PDB file of C-alpha atoms in Angstrom:
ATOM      1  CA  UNK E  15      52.967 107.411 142.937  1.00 50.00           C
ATOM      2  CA  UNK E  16      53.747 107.694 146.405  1.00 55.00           C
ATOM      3  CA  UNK E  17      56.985 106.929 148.193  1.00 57.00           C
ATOM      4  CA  UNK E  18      55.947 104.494 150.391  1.00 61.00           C
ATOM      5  CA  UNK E  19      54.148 102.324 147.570  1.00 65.00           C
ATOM      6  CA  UNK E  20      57.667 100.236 146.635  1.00 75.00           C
ATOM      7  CA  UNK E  21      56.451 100.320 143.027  1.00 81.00           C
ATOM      8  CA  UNK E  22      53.530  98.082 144.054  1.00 86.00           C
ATOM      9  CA  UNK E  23      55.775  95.528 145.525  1.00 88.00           C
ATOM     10  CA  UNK E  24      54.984  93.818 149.003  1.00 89.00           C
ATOM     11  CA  UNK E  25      57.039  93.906 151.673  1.00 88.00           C
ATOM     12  CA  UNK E  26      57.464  89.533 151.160  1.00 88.00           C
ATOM     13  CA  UNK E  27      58.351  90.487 147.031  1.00 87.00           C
ATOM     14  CA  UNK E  28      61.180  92.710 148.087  1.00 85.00           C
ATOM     15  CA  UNK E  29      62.638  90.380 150.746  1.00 82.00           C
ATOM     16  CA  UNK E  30      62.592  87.379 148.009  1.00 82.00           C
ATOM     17  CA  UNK E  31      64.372  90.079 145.463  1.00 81.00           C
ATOM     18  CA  UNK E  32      66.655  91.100 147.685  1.00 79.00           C
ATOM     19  CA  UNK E  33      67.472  87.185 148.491  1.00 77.00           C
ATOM     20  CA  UNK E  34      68.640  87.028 144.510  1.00 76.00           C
ATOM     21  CA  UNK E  35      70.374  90.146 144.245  1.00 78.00           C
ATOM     22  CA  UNK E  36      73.757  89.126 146.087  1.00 76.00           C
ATOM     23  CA  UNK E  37      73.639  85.938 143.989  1.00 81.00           C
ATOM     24  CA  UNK E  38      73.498  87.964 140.799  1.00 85.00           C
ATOM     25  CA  UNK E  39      76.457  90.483 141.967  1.00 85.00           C
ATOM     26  CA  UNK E  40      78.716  87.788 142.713  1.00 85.00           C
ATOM     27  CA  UNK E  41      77.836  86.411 138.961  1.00 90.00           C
ATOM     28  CA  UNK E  42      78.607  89.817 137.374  1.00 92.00           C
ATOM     29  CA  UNK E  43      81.855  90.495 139.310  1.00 91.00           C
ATOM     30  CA  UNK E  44      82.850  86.943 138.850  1.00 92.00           C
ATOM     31  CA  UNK E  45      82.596  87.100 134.998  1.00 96.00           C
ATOM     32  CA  UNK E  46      84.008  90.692 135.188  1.00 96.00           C
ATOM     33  CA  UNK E  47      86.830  89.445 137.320  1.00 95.00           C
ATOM     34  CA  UNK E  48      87.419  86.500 134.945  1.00 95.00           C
ATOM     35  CA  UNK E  49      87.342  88.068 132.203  1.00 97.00           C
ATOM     36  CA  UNK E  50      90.036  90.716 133.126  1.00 96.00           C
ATOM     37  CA  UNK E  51      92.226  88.028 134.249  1.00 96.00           C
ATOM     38  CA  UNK E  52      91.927  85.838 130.830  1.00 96.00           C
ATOM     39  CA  UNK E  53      92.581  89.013 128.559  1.00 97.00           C
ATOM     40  CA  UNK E  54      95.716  89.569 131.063  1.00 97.00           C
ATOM     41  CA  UNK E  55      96.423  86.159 130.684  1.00 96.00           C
ATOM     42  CA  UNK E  56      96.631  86.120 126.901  1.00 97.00           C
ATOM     43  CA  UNK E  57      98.208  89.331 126.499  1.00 96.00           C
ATOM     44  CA  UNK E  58     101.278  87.363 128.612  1.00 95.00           C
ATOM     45  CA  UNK E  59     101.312  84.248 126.657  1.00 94.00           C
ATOM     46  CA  UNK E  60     100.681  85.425 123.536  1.00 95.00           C
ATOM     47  CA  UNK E  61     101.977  88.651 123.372  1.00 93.00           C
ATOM     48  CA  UNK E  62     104.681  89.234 126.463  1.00 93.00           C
ATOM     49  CA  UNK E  63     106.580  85.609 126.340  1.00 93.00           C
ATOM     50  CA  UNK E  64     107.316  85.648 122.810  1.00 91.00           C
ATOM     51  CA  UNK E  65     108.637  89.131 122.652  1.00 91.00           C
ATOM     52  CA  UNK E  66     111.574  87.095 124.178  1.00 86.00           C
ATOM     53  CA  UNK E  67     113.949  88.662 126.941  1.00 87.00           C
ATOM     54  CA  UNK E  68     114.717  91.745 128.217  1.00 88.00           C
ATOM     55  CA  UNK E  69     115.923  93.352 130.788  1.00 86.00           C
TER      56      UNK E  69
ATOM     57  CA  UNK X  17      68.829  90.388 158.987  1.00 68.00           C
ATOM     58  CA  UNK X  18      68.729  87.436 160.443  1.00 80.00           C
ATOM     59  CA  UNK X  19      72.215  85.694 161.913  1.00 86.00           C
ATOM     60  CA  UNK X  20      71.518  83.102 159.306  1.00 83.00           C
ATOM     61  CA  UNK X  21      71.657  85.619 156.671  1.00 79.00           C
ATOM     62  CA  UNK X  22      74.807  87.303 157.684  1.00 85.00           C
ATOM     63  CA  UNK X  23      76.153  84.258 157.750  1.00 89.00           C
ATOM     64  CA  UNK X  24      76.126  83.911 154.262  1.00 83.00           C
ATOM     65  CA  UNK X  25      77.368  87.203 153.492  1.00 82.00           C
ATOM     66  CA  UNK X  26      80.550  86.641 155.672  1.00 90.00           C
ATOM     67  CA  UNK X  27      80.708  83.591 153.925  1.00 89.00           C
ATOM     68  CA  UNK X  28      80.194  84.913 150.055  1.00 86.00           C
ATOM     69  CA  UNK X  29      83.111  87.548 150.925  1.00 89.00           C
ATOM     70  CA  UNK X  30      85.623  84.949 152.211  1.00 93.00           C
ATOM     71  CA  UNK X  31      85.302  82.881 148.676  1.00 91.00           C
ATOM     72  CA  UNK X  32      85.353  86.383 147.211  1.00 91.00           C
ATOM     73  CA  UNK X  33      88.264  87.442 149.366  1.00 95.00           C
ATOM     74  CA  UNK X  34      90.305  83.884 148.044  1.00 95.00           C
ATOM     75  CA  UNK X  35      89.166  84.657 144.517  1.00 93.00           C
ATOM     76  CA  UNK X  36      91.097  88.138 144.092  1.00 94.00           C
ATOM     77  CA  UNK X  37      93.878  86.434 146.512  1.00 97.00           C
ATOM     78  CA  UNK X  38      94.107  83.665 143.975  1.00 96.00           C
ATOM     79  CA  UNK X  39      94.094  86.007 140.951  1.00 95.00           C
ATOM     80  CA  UNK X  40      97.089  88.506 142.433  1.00 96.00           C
ATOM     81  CA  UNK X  41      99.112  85.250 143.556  1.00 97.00           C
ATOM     82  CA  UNK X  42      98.508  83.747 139.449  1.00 96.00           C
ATOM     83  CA  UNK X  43      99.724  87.481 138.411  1.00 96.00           C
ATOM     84  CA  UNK X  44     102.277  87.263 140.509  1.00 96.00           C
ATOM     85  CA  UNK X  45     103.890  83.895 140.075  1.00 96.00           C
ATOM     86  CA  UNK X  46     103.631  84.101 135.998  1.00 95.00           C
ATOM     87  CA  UNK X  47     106.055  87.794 136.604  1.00 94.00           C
ATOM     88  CA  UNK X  48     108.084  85.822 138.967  1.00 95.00           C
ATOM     89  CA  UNK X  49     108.457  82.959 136.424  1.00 94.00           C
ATOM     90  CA  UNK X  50     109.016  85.735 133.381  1.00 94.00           C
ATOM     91  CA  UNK X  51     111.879  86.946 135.261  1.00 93.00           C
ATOM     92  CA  UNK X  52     113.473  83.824 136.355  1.00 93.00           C
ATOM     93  CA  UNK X  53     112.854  81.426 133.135  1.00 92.00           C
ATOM     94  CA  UNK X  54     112.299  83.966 130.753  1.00 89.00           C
ATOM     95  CA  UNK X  55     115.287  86.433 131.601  1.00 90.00           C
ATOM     96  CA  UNK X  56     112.247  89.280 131.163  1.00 92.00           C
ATOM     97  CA  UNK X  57     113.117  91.820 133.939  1.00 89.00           C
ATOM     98  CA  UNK X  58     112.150  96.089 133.738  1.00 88.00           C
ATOM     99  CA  UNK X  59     115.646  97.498 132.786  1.00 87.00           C
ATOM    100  CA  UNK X  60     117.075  98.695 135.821  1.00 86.00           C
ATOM    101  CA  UNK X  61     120.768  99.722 134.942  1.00 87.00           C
ATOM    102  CA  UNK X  62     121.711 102.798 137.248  1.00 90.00           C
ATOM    103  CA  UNK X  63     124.470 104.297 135.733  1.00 90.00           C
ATOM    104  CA  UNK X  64     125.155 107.883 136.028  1.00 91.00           C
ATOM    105  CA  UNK X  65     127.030 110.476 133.386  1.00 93.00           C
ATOM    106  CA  UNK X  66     127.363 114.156 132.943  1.00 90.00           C
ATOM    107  CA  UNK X  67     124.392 115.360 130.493  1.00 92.00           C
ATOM    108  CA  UNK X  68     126.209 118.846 129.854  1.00 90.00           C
ATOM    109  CA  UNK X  69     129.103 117.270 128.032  1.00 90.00           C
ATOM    110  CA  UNK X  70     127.687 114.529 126.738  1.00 89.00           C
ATOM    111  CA  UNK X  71     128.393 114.495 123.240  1.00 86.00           C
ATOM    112  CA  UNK X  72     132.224 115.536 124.575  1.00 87.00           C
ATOM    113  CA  UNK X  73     132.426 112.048 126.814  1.00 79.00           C
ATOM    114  CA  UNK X  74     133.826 109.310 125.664  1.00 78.00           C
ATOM    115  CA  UNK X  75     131.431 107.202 125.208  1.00 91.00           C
ATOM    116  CA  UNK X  76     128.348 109.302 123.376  1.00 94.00           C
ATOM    117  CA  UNK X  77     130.796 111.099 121.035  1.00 93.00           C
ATOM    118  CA  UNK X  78     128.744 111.697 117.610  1.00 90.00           C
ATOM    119  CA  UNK X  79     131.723 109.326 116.265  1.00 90.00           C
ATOM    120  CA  UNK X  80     131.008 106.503 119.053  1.00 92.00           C
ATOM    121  CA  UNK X  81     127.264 106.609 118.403  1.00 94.00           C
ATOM    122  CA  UNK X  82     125.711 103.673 116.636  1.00 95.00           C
ATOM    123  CA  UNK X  83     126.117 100.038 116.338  1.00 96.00           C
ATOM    124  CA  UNK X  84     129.353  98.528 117.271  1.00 95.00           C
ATOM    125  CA  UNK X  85     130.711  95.064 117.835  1.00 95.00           C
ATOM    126  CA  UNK X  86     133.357  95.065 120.660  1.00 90.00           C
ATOM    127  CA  UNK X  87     136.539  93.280 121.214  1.00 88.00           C
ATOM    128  CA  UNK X  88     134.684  90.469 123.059  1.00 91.00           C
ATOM    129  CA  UNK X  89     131.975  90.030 120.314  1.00 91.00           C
ATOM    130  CA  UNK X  90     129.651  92.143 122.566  1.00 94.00           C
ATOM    131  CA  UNK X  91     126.857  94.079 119.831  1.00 96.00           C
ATOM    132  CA  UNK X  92     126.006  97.221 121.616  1.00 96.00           C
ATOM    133  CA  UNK X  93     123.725 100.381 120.445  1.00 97.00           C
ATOM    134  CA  UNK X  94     124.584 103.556 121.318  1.00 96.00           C
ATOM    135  CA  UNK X  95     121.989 106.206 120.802  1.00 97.00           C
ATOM    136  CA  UNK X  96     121.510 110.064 121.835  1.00 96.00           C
ATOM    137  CA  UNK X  97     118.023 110.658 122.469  1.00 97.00           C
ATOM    138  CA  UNK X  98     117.750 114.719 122.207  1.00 96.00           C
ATOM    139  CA  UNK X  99     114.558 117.115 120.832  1.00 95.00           C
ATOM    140  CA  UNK X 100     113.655 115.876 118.625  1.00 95.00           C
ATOM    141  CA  UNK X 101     115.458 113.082 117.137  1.00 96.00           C
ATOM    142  CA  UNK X 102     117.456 109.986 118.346  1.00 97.00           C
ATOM    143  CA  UNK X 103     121.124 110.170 117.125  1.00 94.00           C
ATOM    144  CA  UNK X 104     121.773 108.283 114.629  1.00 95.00           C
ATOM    145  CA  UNK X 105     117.697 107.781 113.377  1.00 95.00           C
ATOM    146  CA  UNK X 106     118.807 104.318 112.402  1.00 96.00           C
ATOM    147  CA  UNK X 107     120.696 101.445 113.833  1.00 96.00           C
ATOM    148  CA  UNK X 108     121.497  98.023 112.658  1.00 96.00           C
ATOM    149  CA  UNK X 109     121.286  94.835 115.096  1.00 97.00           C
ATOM    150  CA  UNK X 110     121.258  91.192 113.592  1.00 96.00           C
ATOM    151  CA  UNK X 111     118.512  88.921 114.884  1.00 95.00           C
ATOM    152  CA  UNK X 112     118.980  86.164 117.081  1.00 94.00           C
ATOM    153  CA  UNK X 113     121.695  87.640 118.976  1.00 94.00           C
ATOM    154  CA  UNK X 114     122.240  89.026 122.276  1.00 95.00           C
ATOM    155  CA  UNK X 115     122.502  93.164 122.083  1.00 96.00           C
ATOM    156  CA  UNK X 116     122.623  95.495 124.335  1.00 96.00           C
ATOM    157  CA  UNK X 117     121.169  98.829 123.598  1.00 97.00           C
ATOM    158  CA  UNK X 118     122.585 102.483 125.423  1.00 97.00           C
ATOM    159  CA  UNK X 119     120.547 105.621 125.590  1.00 97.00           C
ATOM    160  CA  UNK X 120     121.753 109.239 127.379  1.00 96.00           C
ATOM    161  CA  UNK X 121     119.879 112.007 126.688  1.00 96.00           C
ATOM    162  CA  UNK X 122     121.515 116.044 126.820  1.00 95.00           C
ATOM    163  CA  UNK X 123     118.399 117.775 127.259  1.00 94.00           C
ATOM    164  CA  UNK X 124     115.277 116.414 128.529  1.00 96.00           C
ATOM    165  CA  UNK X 125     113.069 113.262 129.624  1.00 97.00           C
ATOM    166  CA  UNK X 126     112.661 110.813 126.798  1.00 97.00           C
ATOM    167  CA  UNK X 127     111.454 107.343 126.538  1.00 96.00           C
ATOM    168  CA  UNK X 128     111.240 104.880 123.919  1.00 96.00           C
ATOM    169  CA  UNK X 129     110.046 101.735 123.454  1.00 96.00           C
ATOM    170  CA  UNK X 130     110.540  99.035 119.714  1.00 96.00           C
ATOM    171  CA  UNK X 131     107.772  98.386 117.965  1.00 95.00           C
ATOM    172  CA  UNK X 132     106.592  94.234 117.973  1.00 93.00           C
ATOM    173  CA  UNK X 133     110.055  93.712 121.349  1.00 94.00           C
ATOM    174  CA  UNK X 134     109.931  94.301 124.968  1.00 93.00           C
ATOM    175  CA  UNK X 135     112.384  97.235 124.737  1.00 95.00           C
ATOM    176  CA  UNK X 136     111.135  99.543 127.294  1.00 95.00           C
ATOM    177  CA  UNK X 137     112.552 102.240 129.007  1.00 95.00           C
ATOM    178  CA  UNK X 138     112.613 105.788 129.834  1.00 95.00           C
ATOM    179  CA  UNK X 139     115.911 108.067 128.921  1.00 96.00           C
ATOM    180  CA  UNK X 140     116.820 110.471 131.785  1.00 96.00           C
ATOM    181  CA  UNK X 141     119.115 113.418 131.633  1.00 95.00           C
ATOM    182  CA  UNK X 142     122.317 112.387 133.979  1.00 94.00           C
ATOM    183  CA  UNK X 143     122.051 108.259 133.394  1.00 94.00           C
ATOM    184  CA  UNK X 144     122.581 105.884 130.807  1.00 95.00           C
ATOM    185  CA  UNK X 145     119.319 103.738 129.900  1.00 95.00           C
ATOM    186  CA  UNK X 146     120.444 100.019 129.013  1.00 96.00           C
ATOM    187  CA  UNK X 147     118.943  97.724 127.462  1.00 96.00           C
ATOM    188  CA  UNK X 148     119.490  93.810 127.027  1.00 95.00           C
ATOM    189  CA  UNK X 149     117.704  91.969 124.596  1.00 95.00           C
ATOM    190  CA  UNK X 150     117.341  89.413 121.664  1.00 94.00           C
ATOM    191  CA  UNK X 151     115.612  90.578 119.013  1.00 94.00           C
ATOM    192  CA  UNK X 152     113.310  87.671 116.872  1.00 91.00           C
ATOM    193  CA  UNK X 153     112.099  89.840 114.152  1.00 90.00           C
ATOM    194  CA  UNK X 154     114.181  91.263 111.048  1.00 94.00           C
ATOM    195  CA  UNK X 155     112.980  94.081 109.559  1.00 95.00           C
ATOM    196  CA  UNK X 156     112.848  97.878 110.431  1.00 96.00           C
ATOM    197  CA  UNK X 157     111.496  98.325 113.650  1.00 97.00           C
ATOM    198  CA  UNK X 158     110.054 102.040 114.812  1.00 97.00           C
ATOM    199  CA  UNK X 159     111.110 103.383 117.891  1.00 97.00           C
ATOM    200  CA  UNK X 160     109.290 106.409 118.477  1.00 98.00           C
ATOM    201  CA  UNK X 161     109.507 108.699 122.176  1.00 97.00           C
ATOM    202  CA  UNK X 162     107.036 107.619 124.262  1.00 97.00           C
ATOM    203  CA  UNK X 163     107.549 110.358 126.753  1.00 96.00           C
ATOM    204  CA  UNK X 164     106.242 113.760 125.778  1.00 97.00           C
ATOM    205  CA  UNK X 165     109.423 115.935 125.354  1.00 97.00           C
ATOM    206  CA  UNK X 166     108.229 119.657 123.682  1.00 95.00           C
ATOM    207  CA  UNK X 167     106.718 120.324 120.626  1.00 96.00           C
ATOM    208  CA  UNK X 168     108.204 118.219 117.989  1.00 96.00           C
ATOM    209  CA  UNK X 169     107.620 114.965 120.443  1.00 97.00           C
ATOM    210  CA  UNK X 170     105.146 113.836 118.048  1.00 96.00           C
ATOM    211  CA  UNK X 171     107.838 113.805 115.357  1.00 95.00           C
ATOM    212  CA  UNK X 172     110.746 111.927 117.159  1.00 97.00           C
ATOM    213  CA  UNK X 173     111.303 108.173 116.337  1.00 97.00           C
ATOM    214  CA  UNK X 174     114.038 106.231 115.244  1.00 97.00           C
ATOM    215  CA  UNK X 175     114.671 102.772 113.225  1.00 97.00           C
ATOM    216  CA  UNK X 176     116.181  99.250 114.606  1.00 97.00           C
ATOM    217  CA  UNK X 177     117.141  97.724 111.243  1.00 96.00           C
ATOM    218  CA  UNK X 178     117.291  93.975 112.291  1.00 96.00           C
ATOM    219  CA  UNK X 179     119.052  91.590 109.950  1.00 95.00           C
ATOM    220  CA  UNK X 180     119.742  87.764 109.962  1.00 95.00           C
ATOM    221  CA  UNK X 181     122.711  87.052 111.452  1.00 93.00           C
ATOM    222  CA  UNK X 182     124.568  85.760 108.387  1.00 93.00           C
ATOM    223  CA  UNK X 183     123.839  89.559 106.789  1.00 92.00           C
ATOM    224  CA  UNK X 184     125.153  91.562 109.627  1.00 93.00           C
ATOM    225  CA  UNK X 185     128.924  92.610 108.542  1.00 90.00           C
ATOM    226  CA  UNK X 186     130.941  94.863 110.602  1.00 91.00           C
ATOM    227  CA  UNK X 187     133.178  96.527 109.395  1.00 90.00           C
ATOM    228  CA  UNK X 188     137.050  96.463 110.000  1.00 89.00           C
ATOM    229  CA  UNK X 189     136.100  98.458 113.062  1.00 90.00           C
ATOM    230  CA  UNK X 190     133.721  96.699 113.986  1.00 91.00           C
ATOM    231  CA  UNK X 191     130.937  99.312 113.368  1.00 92.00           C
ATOM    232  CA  UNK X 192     128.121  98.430 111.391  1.00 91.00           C
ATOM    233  CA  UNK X 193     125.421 101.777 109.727  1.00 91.00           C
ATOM    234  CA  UNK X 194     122.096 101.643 108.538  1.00 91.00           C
ATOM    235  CA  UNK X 195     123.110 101.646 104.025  1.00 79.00           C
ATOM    236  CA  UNK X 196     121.232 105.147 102.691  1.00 58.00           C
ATOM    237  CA  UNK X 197     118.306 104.480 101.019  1.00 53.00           C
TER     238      UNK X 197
END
């Protein structure tokens, strides 16, 4: 296969693919993201808090 | 790439921008509220003492070491973390009171932490690690070294004995030891 084939894609099926592909790395960072912050989240309140004070 | 296009992307990175904004600021606000509400603050006592004569000082004399209640009904822990051991291996505290714990070390870099608490903190040569807490939990909690000091690290951990209140008894000196077992 040569280089300059695009795996048999047209120059109009990349442009529409690369439309979707920011779309779909927002959606992965944003559930990545989210769910970092919940497991932080519930290590806090249900772990952290009721370990009571310190300091 | 057309302007409209770019557009977008400026546009996609601003909500992205507020997103990780929002998250830090949630992070930072529940800490803030911890600290303030909760009394939950890293130990950050700064208190220096000689480590070359430390079990000659006053206060971390093998004699002073352990769990005492003070004049003012203060319950404070003292402990000697050294290789490989902490001095004494066990200390009483009763539950649902305010203690303070005290840690020097002679030698090296320690740290320790109690299993199932918040007690945190690393023991440095020259200063005296304290600790204020309320412990929730009775039972014997392990405290091993969390900081790798030589070759028996692996082996060094102590026990926090917590008892309910009504079972912790000091004694006419107000010193209170882990009973052999």
């Amino acid at each position: 296969m040569h280089e300059d084939d695009h795996d048999g894609l047209t120059p109009a099926q990349i442009a529409e693919a690369m439309k979707a592909t920011p779309r779909g790395a927002l959606a992965l960072a944003g559930i990545t993201t989210g769910l970092l912050m919940a497991a932080w989240l519930a290590m806090y309140f249900l772990v952290f808090l009721p370990r009571g004070s310190v300091g | 790439m057309s302007e409209a296009d770019e557009r977008a992307i400026v546009r996609s990175e601003i909500r992205w921008a507020v997103v990780a904004i929002a998250a830090v600021s949630v992070i930072m606000l529940a800490v803030i509220f911890a600290a303030i509400a909760m009394h939950i603050n890293p130990p950050s006592n700064v208190e220096r003492i000689n480590p070359q004569d430390l079990h000659l000082s006053a206060e971390f004399t093998e004699a002073n070491l352990g769990t005492k209640v003070e004049a003012n009904g203060q319950i404070t822990a003292r402990i000697v973390a050294t290789q490989f051991a902490f001095v004494p291996r066990c200390v009483v505290l009763p539950a649902d009171r305010p203690v303070t714990l005290r840690f020097s070390s002679p030698d090296v870099i320690h740290g320790l932490l109690v299993s199932g608490t918040n007690v945190n903190t690393m023991v440095v040569p020259g200063y005296v690690s304290q600790v204020h807490t309320v412990l929730r939990k009775t039972g014997d909690l392990l405290m091993p070294c969390h900081e790798y000091c030589g070759l028996g690290h692996s082996e060094m951990s102590g026990t926090i004995r917590v008892v309910p209140s009504a079972q912790f008894r000091p004694g006419p000196d107000g010193r209170v030891a882990c009973a052999a077992k």
